mmCIF file of C-alpha atoms in Angstrom:
data_model
loop_
_atom_site.group_PDB
_atom_site.id
_atom_site.type_symbol
_atom_site.label_atom_id
_atom_site.label_comp_id
_atom_site.label_asym_id
_atom_site.label_seq_id
_atom_site.Cartn_x
_atom_site.Cartn_y
_atom_site.Cartn_z
ATOM 1 C CA UNK A 1 -42.990 13.091 -2.258
ATOM 2 C CA UNK A 2 -42.076 16.393 -3.322
ATOM 3 C CA UNK A 3 -39.326 16.495 -6.432
ATOM 4 C CA UNK A 4 -36.627 19.508 -5.576
ATOM 5 C CA UNK A 5 -34.048 20.836 -8.165
ATOM 6 C CA UNK A 6 -30.827 20.778 -6.385
ATOM 7 C CA UNK A 7 -29.170 23.901 -8.158
ATOM 8 C CA UNK A 8 -25.683 22.610 -7.021
ATOM 9 C CA UNK A 9 -26.358 18.819 -8.448
ATOM 10 C CA UNK A 10 -28.581 19.978 -11.290
ATOM 11 C CA UNK A 11 -31.339 17.333 -10.933
ATOM 12 C CA UNK A 12 -34.415 16.901 -9.655
ATOM 13 C CA UNK A 13 -33.976 14.989 -6.298
ATOM 14 C CA UNK A 14 -36.437 13.197 -4.219
ATOM 15 C CA UNK A 15 -37.499 15.447 -0.690
ATOM 16 C CA UNK A 16 -35.675 13.402 1.716
ATOM 17 C CA UNK A 17 -32.616 14.098 1.024
ATOM 18 C CA UNK A 18 -32.716 17.539 1.841
ATOM 19 C CA UNK A 19 -33.367 19.312 5.374
ATOM 20 C CA UNK A 20 -35.676 22.992 5.568
ATOM 21 C CA UNK A 21 -33.286 25.482 6.519
ATOM 22 C CA UNK A 22 -35.349 28.756 7.433
ATOM 23 C CA UNK A 23 -36.111 31.535 6.295
ATOM 24 C CA UNK A 24 -33.852 32.759 3.492
ATOM 25 C CA UNK A 25 -33.036 36.534 2.686
ATOM 26 C CA UNK A 26 -32.346 37.615 5.479
ATOM 27 C CA UNK A 27 -30.066 40.679 6.120
ATOM 28 C CA UNK A 28 -27.956 40.533 9.123
ATOM 29 C CA UNK A 29 -27.195 44.074 9.982
ATOM 30 C CA UNK A 30 -24.447 45.757 8.948
ATOM 31 C CA UNK A 31 -22.799 46.837 11.982
ATOM 32 C CA UNK A 32 -23.735 45.007 14.631
ATOM 33 C CA UNK A 33 -22.715 47.211 17.948
ATOM 34 C CA UNK A 34 -24.627 50.262 16.243
ATOM 35 C CA UNK A 35 -27.790 48.119 16.094
ATOM 36 C CA UNK A 36 -30.235 48.593 18.461
ATOM 37 C CA UNK A 37 -31.694 45.785 20.724
ATOM 38 C CA UNK A 38 -34.790 46.011 18.576
ATOM 39 C CA UNK A 39 -33.315 45.833 15.240
ATOM 40 C CA UNK A 40 -31.625 42.701 16.992
ATOM 41 C CA UNK A 41 -34.329 40.836 17.765
ATOM 42 C CA UNK A 42 -35.921 41.584 14.438
ATOM 43 C CA UNK A 43 -33.351 39.891 12.601
ATOM 44 C CA UNK A 44 -32.764 36.913 15.499
ATOM 45 C CA UNK A 45 -36.408 36.135 16.115
ATOM 46 C CA UNK A 46 -39.040 37.832 13.748
ATOM 47 C CA UNK A 47 -39.921 35.581 10.653
ATOM 48 C CA UNK A 48 -42.461 36.182 8.121
ATOM 49 C CA UNK A 49 -45.139 33.312 8.280
ATOM 50 C CA UNK A 50 -46.743 33.991 4.792
ATOM 51 C CA UNK A 51 -49.720 31.929 3.004
ATOM 52 C CA UNK A 52 -48.424 32.080 -0.392
ATOM 53 C CA UNK A 53 -44.772 32.299 -2.227
ATOM 54 C CA UNK A 54 -42.274 32.541 0.654
ATOM 55 C CA UNK A 55 -38.362 32.178 0.127
ATOM 56 C CA UNK A 56 -36.680 29.809 2.058
ATOM 57 C CA UNK A 57 -33.092 28.207 2.434
ATOM 58 C CA UNK A 58 -32.633 24.480 2.305
ATOM 59 C CA UNK A 59 -29.516 22.247 2.481
ATOM 60 C CA UNK A 60 -29.279 18.831 0.419
ATOM 61 C CA UNK A 61 -27.570 17.600 3.424
ATOM 62 C CA UNK A 62 -27.778 13.785 2.039
ATOM 63 C CA UNK A 63 -26.084 14.925 -1.211
ATOM 64 C CA UNK A 64 -23.680 17.421 -2.057
ATOM 65 C CA UNK A 65 -24.339 19.244 1.368
ATOM 66 C CA UNK A 66 -24.892 22.725 0.322
ATOM 67 C CA UNK A 67 -27.604 25.593 1.518
ATOM 68 C CA UNK A 68 -29.470 26.775 -1.864
ATOM 69 C CA UNK A 69 -31.974 28.843 -1.857
ATOM 70 C CA UNK A 70 -36.008 27.998 -2.808
ATOM 71 C CA UNK A 71 -39.332 29.950 -3.464
ATOM 72 C CA UNK A 72 -42.177 27.258 -1.996
ATOM 73 C CA UNK A 73 -45.520 28.189 -2.158
ATOM 74 C CA UNK A 74 -47.081 27.599 1.723
ATOM 75 C CA UNK A 75 -50.738 26.641 0.272
ATOM 76 C CA UNK A 76 -49.336 24.024 -2.141
ATOM 77 C CA UNK A 77 -45.882 23.061 -1.161
ATOM 78 C CA UNK A 78 -44.970 24.040 -4.807
ATOM 79 C CA UNK A 79 -41.497 24.150 -5.306
ATOM 80 C CA UNK A 80 -41.451 27.068 -7.546
ATOM 81 C CA UNK A 81 -38.076 27.871 -7.861
ATOM 82 C CA UNK A 82 -34.591 27.144 -6.696
ATOM 83 C CA UNK A 83 -31.408 29.312 -6.656
ATOM 84 C CA UNK A 84 -28.231 28.961 -5.445
ATOM 85 C CA UNK A 85 -26.940 31.250 -2.344
ATOM 86 C CA UNK A 86 -25.833 34.249 -3.233
ATOM 87 C CA UNK A 87 -26.871 34.468 -6.277
ATOM 88 C CA UNK A 88 -29.847 37.128 -7.187
ATOM 89 C CA UNK A 89 -33.244 35.718 -7.027
ATOM 90 C CA UNK A 90 -34.328 34.100 -10.377
ATOM 91 C CA UNK A 91 -36.949 35.337 -12.667
ATOM 92 C CA UNK A 92 -39.833 33.174 -11.741
ATOM 93 C CA UNK A 93 -41.023 31.869 -15.136
ATOM 94 C CA UNK A 94 -43.623 28.874 -15.080
ATOM 95 C CA UNK A 95 -41.333 26.435 -14.240
ATOM 96 C CA UNK A 96 -41.956 24.167 -11.122
ATOM 97 C CA UNK A 97 -37.889 24.118 -9.831
ATOM 98 C CA UNK A 98 -38.290 20.106 -10.244
ATOM 99 C CA UNK B 1 -5.911 0.235 8.665
ATOM 100 C CA UNK B 2 -9.014 -1.545 10.431
ATOM 101 C CA UNK B 3 -10.126 -4.961 8.890
ATOM 102 C CA UNK B 4 -12.469 -5.007 5.863
ATOM 103 C CA UNK B 5 -15.968 -5.542 6.678
ATOM 104 C CA UNK B 6 -16.597 -9.287 6.887
ATOM 105 C CA UNK B 7 -18.804 -9.732 4.149
ATOM 106 C CA UNK B 8 -19.465 -12.959 2.004
ATOM 107 C CA UNK B 9 -20.733 -13.406 -1.637
ATOM 108 C CA UNK B 10 -24.225 -13.042 -1.461
ATOM 109 C CA UNK B 11 -26.975 -14.710 -4.203
ATOM 110 C CA UNK B 12 -30.378 -15.112 -4.247
ATOM 111 C CA UNK B 13 -31.659 -18.308 -4.660
ATOM 112 C CA UNK B 14 -33.176 -20.462 -7.686
ATOM 113 C CA UNK B 15 -33.905 -17.941 -10.512
ATOM 114 C CA UNK B 16 -32.926 -15.405 -9.300
ATOM 115 C CA UNK B 17 -29.579 -15.777 -8.186
ATOM 116 C CA UNK B 18 -28.512 -14.843 -11.913
ATOM 117 C CA UNK B 19 -30.622 -11.806 -11.772
ATOM 118 C CA UNK B 20 -28.502 -9.514 -8.985
ATOM 119 C CA UNK B 21 -25.918 -10.035 -6.067
ATOM 120 C CA UNK B 22 -24.589 -8.224 -3.592
ATOM 121 C CA UNK B 23 -20.683 -8.802 -2.952
ATOM 122 C CA UNK B 24 -18.680 -6.478 -0.109
ATOM 123 C CA UNK B 25 -15.497 -5.948 -1.876
ATOM 124 C CA UNK B 26 -12.272 -4.095 -1.229
ATOM 125 C CA UNK B 27 -12.793 -0.164 -0.309
ATOM 126 C CA UNK B 28 -9.332 0.721 -1.525
ATOM 127 C CA UNK B 29 -7.956 3.570 -1.002
ATOM 128 C CA UNK B 30 -10.133 6.256 -0.873
ATOM 129 C CA UNK B 31 -8.982 10.100 0.090
ATOM 130 C CA UNK B 32 -11.124 13.443 -0.119
ATOM 131 C CA UNK B 33 -9.930 16.093 -1.822
ATOM 132 C CA UNK B 34 -11.821 19.871 -1.163
ATOM 133 C CA UNK B 35 -10.526 23.333 -2.971
ATOM 134 C CA UNK B 36 -11.267 25.310 -5.316
ATOM 135 C CA UNK B 37 -11.457 24.700 -9.358
ATOM 136 C CA UNK B 38 -7.895 25.611 -10.135
ATOM 137 C CA UNK B 39 -6.340 23.558 -7.084
ATOM 138 C CA UNK B 40 -8.725 20.473 -8.342
ATOM 139 C CA UNK B 41 -7.107 20.726 -11.612
ATOM 140 C CA UNK B 42 -3.423 20.219 -10.177
ATOM 141 C CA UNK B 43 -4.786 17.575 -8.175
ATOM 142 C CA UNK B 44 -5.813 15.660 -11.252
ATOM 143 C CA UNK B 45 -2.961 16.008 -12.895
ATOM 144 C CA UNK B 46 -0.883 14.626 -9.902
ATOM 145 C CA UNK B 47 -3.441 12.031 -9.306
ATOM 146 C CA UNK B 48 -3.599 10.935 -13.296
ATOM 147 C CA UNK B 49 -7.370 11.450 -13.102
ATOM 148 C CA UNK B 50 -8.687 14.593 -14.256
ATOM 149 C CA UNK B 51 -11.438 15.382 -11.548
ATOM 150 C CA UNK B 52 -14.861 15.887 -13.067
ATOM 151 C CA UNK B 53 -16.044 19.482 -13.522
ATOM 152 C CA UNK B 54 -19.831 17.733 -13.818
ATOM 153 C CA UNK B 55 -21.768 17.791 -11.182
ATOM 154 C CA UNK B 56 -22.479 13.786 -9.977
ATOM 155 C CA UNK B 57 -19.936 12.185 -13.062
ATOM 156 C CA UNK B 58 -16.937 10.154 -12.351
ATOM 157 C CA UNK B 59 -13.904 9.971 -13.900
ATOM 158 C CA UNK B 60 -11.769 6.668 -14.520
ATOM 159 C CA UNK B 61 -8.069 5.556 -15.590
ATOM 160 C CA UNK B 62 -5.870 3.177 -14.669
ATOM 161 C CA UNK B 63 -7.249 1.737 -11.307
ATOM 162 C CA UNK B 64 -8.372 5.359 -10.719
ATOM 163 C CA UNK B 65 -11.200 7.109 -10.063
ATOM 164 C CA UNK B 66 -12.142 10.543 -9.095
ATOM 165 C CA UNK B 67 -16.025 11.367 -8.338
ATOM 166 C CA UNK B 68 -17.722 14.593 -8.038
ATOM 167 C CA UNK B 69 -19.871 15.003 -4.771
ATOM 168 C CA UNK B 70 -20.298 18.703 -4.604
ATOM 169 C CA UNK B 71 -18.814 22.057 -6.338
ATOM 170 C CA UNK B 72 -15.492 22.047 -4.541
ATOM 171 C CA UNK B 73 -16.041 18.316 -2.952
ATOM 172 C CA UNK B 74 -14.020 14.969 -4.900
ATOM 173 C CA UNK B 75 -13.575 11.563 -3.134
ATOM 174 C CA UNK B 76 -10.299 10.426 -5.186
ATOM 175 C CA UNK B 77 -10.406 6.242 -5.083
ATOM 176 C CA UNK B 78 -7.285 4.163 -5.753
ATOM 177 C CA UNK B 79 -6.277 0.539 -5.455
ATOM 178 C CA UNK B 80 -5.759 -0.998 -2.047
ATOM 179 C CA UNK B 81 -1.787 -0.698 -2.545
ATOM 180 C CA UNK B 82 -1.729 2.303 -4.227
ATOM 181 C CA UNK B 83 0.854 4.777 -2.461
ATOM 182 C CA UNK B 84 -0.520 7.837 -4.183
ATOM 183 C CA UNK B 85 -1.117 10.169 -1.280
ATOM 184 C CA UNK B 86 2.302 10.938 -0.937
ATOM 185 C CA UNK B 87 2.963 12.201 -4.041
ATOM 186 C CA UNK B 88 -0.378 14.069 -3.736
ATOM 187 C CA UNK B 89 0.792 16.148 -0.589
ATOM 188 C CA UNK B 90 3.942 17.056 -2.390
ATOM 189 C CA UNK B 91 1.977 18.459 -5.232
ATOM 190 C CA UNK B 92 -0.346 20.099 -3.475
ATOM 191 C CA UNK B 93 1.688 21.446 -0.723
ATOM 192 C CA UNK B 94 1.506 25.377 -1.961
ATOM 193 C CA UNK B 95 -2.011 25.240 -2.377
ATOM 194 C CA UNK B 96 -4.681 25.809 -0.224
ATOM 195 C CA UNK B 97 -7.018 23.009 0.079
ATOM 196 C CA UNK B 98 -8.177 19.823 2.427
ATOM 197 C CA UNK B 99 -6.912 16.222 1.498
ATOM 198 C CA UNK B 100 -8.195 13.350 3.806
ATOM 199 C CA UNK B 101 -7.432 9.599 3.630
ATOM 200 C CA UNK B 102 -10.810 8.238 4.540
ATOM 201 C CA UNK B 103 -10.065 4.539 3.189
ATOM 202 C CA UNK B 104 -11.225 3.044 6.664
ATOM 203 C CA UNK B 105 -14.439 4.733 6.746
ATOM 204 C CA UNK B 106 -17.139 3.258 4.390
ATOM 205 C CA UNK B 107 -17.973 -0.206 3.518
ATOM 206 C CA UNK B 108 -18.587 -0.781 0.013
ATOM 207 C CA UNK B 109 -20.623 -3.111 -2.031
ATOM 208 C CA UNK B 110 -20.778 -4.260 -5.327
ATOM 209 C CA UNK B 111 -24.542 -4.462 -6.955
ATOM 210 C CA UNK B 112 -24.192 -6.698 -10.112
ATOM 211 C CA UNK B 113 -27.049 -7.861 -12.416
ATOM 212 C CA UNK B 114 -29.798 -7.323 -14.876
ATOM 213 C CA UNK B 115 -32.211 -6.192 -11.793
ATOM 214 C CA UNK B 116 -29.356 -3.924 -9.884
ATOM 215 C CA UNK B 117 -31.292 -0.766 -10.720
ATOM 216 C CA UNK B 118 -35.261 -2.262 -9.482
ATOM 217 C CA UNK B 119 -33.647 -3.534 -6.028
ATOM 218 C CA UNK B 120 -31.897 -0.513 -5.736
ATOM 219 C CA UNK B 121 -35.119 1.178 -6.188
ATOM 220 C CA UNK B 122 -36.787 -0.342 -3.617
ATOM 221 C CA UNK B 123 -35.404 1.740 -1.117
ATOM 222 C CA UNK B 124 -33.337 4.773 -2.895
ATOM 223 C CA UNK B 125 -36.289 7.082 -4.473
ATOM 224 C CA UNK B 126 -33.861 8.154 -7.179
ATOM 225 C CA UNK B 127 -34.487 7.856 -10.650
ATOM 226 C CA UNK B 128 -32.072 5.168 -11.918
ATOM 227 C CA UNK B 129 -32.971 5.113 -15.049
ATOM 228 C CA UNK B 130 -29.817 4.634 -17.886
ATOM 229 C CA UNK B 131 -31.055 8.425 -19.091
ATOM 230 C CA UNK B 132 -31.144 10.384 -15.764
ATOM 231 C CA UNK B 133 -27.988 8.319 -14.024
ATOM 232 C CA UNK B 134 -26.052 6.613 -16.655
ATOM 233 C CA UNK B 135 -23.276 4.978 -16.052
ATOM 234 C CA UNK B 136 -20.177 6.692 -14.177
ATOM 235 C CA UNK B 137 -23.354 8.917 -12.635
ATOM 236 C CA UNK B 138 -22.574 8.936 -8.905
ATOM 237 C CA UNK B 139 -24.311 11.071 -6.158
ATOM 238 C CA UNK B 140 -24.462 10.489 -2.251
ATOM 239 C CA UNK B 141 -28.336 9.871 -1.162
ATOM 240 C CA UNK B 142 -30.415 7.671 0.975
ATOM 241 C CA UNK B 143 -31.094 4.265 1.325
ATOM 242 C CA UNK B 144 -33.778 3.231 3.647
ATOM 243 C CA UNK B 145 -32.519 5.049 6.464
ATOM 244 C CA UNK B 146 -28.901 6.106 6.175
ATOM 245 C CA UNK B 147 -26.580 8.004 3.791
ATOM 246 C CA UNK B 148 -24.998 6.297 0.848
ATOM 247 C CA UNK B 149 -22.565 6.864 -1.902
ATOM 248 C CA UNK B 150 -23.878 5.193 -5.111
ATOM 249 C CA UNK B 151 -21.654 5.163 -8.189
ATOM 250 C CA UNK B 152 -22.952 3.317 -11.189
ATOM 251 C CA UNK B 153 -19.964 1.644 -12.685
ATOM 252 C CA UNK B 154 -21.324 -0.908 -15.520
ATOM 253 C CA UNK B 155 -24.631 -0.264 -17.076
ATOM 254 C CA UNK B 156 -25.713 -3.224 -14.898
ATOM 255 C CA UNK B 157 -23.199 -2.728 -11.576
ATOM 256 C CA UNK B 158 -23.401 -0.365 -9.174
ATOM 257 C CA UNK B 159 -20.991 0.391 -6.577
ATOM 258 C CA UNK B 160 -22.364 1.155 -3.449
ATOM 259 C CA UNK B 161 -20.622 2.595 -0.091
ATOM 260 C CA UNK B 162 -22.395 2.738 3.208
ATOM 261 C CA UNK B 163 -20.350 4.151 6.486
ATOM 262 C CA UNK B 164 -19.253 0.603 7.873
ATOM 263 C CA UNK B 165 -21.268 0.779 11.104
ATOM 264 C CA UNK B 166 -24.385 0.428 8.871
ATOM 265 C CA UNK B 167 -22.897 -2.439 6.150
ATOM 266 C CA UNK B 168 -24.625 -5.057 7.599
ATOM 267 C CA UNK B 169 -28.253 -2.863 7.746
ATOM 268 C CA UNK B 170 -28.017 -2.319 4.143
ATOM 269 C CA UNK B 171 -26.537 -5.854 3.026
ATOM 270 C CA UNK B 172 -29.931 -6.625 4.911
ATOM 271 C CA UNK B 173 -32.475 -4.501 3.659
ATOM 272 C CA UNK B 174 -31.181 -4.992 0.163
ATOM 273 C CA UNK B 175 -31.106 -9.184 0.884
ATOM 274 C CA UNK B 176 -34.573 -8.565 1.823
ATOM 275 C CA UNK B 177 -35.682 -6.503 -1.014
ATOM 276 C CA UNK B 178 -34.420 -8.739 -3.339
ATOM 277 C CA UNK B 179 -36.811 -11.476 -2.809
ATOM 278 C CA UNK B 180 -39.190 -9.005 -3.628
ATOM 279 C CA UNK B 181 -38.580 -9.283 -6.767
ATOM 280 C CA UNK B 182 -40.304 -10.331 -9.148
ATOM 281 C CA UNK B 183 -40.182 -13.525 -10.962
ATOM 282 C CA UNK B 184 -37.768 -13.565 -14.565
#
């Protein structure tokens, strides 16, 4: 079982307390009425599927209930770092997020 | 208010009886308070117990307790005959907040004995060692398949809250796990 550090509870918690919430850091078009169809399609549906580090949203649904951001390696399933929603992406050191 | 969950003192046979007991207790008056830190301070002043600033911690005073469940969410627990709600509403009326009476929401178990943490770890994959989960640590988590609220009230005593409809399930999961406790 993965141990994931919740940035709000400030402790490492078992994976079963969490839900995956899709790709993180998606930027909504600033003026939707001026956005082209292609831009909307891009925002709504198109997602990266990288092999390696991937920024994701996770929710501590069976804990504090908060969404937060997480950098996870899709090859090793290693949680590299977690940080609070709305905060800048932290410098990645050698921490494992747990 | 709904009738309390029917619950009897559950003890284990033979030499396990002294090691752990699972007891249904009265939930008391319970309120969920949500609001920003400044309003939480007002709420704490009116409630008589400071709302904890540290995550997953509880404060207690004079039969009342405040548990921090999330960044802007606290559970306030008072005795069954405590009429604190009216004074809380009055004190907070000028501030943006949410205060909800959830007294009838949960069934409450008190689990006590030297093997309590070991028993809970049969169904809760959380580190319950005194170092990471000391007295007055509290959190929502998962027990087997249901969400619960866990609060360590003493070194060897936990308070476990669960939605009423899951009370029998949680009791039976723990009762069955208790039979697997190693002999003392």
